[in-house]
Amino acid sequence: MQELECCILPQSILFFRRYQGLENFQIETDRAVTSTSQNSLNRRAELVHESADGKIVRKNILRTTTLIGSHEQSNLQLLASYVEPSHCVLTLDGRGFRIWDLRSKSGTFVNGERVSSARLNNGDEIRIGKFRFTLETNLSDTTREGFFIDEYRVVGILGTGGMGWLYVVEDGRTLQRHALKVLTRKAASSQVDQGELQARFVFEGRAGNRLKNPHIVEVLDYQHRHDVEYLLLELFESINLQELVQRDGPLPVEQVCSVFRQVALGLGHIHEISLIHRDIKPANILVGHDGHTKICDFGLVFLGDDPEELKLAETMGNDCLGTADYISPEQSYDSYKIDHRADQYSLGCSMYFALTGKLPFPEGNTREKINLHRSQDPAGIQSIAPDVPTEVCQIVERCMQKNPDDRYQSDLALAADLKKFATTSISISFDFEKLLRKRTHHASFRLADPKKKHYLQRIPANVASSLQAMSSQESLSDDHTTLSPPSASGIATHVPGDTSSTTEPH
């Protein structure tokens, strides 16, 4: 009687030795790569083989690809003359498993039928010569559940603002999660031209293609069609600085200095290639669990001497672009005649907010706030937060000087000063999935309000209708809390992706 002896190679490949008689094999363990994410702990997928003597062999196939063949580098090696070196391959995507025959002579069979490619389901039998396997899996096709933008299934909401909606999506082909920013179909205000929004969306995508830095959220793709325009972004699991301050109050000095040192480094890269962000504020500063910080939302990015940017300025006028609570004096006069130091002023205002929990100028309407930025100094930081060191207060004050010549002349010099007070050990506690649920519910509340049905006209029709369906399927748990929108005092954004200068009450 013939048997196959099985061992595990260092590369975690099953290896079978054939001796004589019928082809049987056994396995002691299988170390096939599996996902370590919390969501995958209950996922199961195995090829089950029953040998002639009744022994059950289970091969874990919970991986993107599983190569089956006689070659020693195959994930599942079958030593038989009729098995090709690369006989067939199993692939795993959002819809489940598919088997592909690699032009083998003897063929690959699924449920008794020879196939070149076939989608697999739980219980299907795969036969390769005399080798028979049964697929046992609890994975189901989830890629057509929910609603889609191209191949991306929306699973949650990251934010919403004057330019668009920002979603968490899953790529059905790779099961990877990304952020997807969708341009609104209609401007939120009659004073905003839709053509301008589309142009700025293009600028954001163009800038993203040039920006590659660990402290900047990466733009992966830009798509423009008649029915939808979107940016595909890196998904950085984080809490934005405004949410963090609203939740915890003023932050520790060393934590603030660490965060803004990284912001300064990110701005250094932005300014190095002659771009200006023009909307640095707490809601556009993302902080991860370990304190790693990234700048997001380039919806108001200034491309400098780009001809299309100059054409837009001529068409729309030299408007005041930015957020009133954080805008520099020179940017409020003419948002096209600025340099990198305008972003530095906004950084100073944001740092002021993180250290004190208060805006530099909390009173008044938008016009009054802008006038205060031009003419007045804010209350001293130590009058609100006495424990902040004088040297740190001086850094913020220097960033917020009315005259750009009195500010730091380079972002690296600012980062160097902040480094003196920064900590290298930060731990930020937050539940990212819970944050997504809060934001989804917050958006659904606005959609459900009859007075705010105009929101349905600000996003693509398929997304709007499906968002209502998705929110209706979720129930509010006992521990549910809703993010309070910024007060009328004017914190302009409360979620990443918002570049509006006003907020609407919850």
XYZ file of C-alpha atoms in Angstrom, residues 8-14 30-33 59 63 72-75:
17
model
C 5.926 21.478 6.800
C 8.630 23.405 4.981
C 10.058 26.633 6.416
C 8.029 28.540 3.841
C 4.868 26.992 5.304
C 4.319 24.878 2.194
C 2.765 21.474 2.419
C -0.772 24.000 8.675
C 0.602 27.473 9.064
C -1.010 29.102 6.069
C -1.114 32.836 6.368
C -5.531 22.636 4.395
C -5.184 33.590 1.987
C 8.098 22.359 -4.462
C 7.169 26.033 -4.144
C 3.445 25.340 -4.456
C 1.310 26.136 -1.442
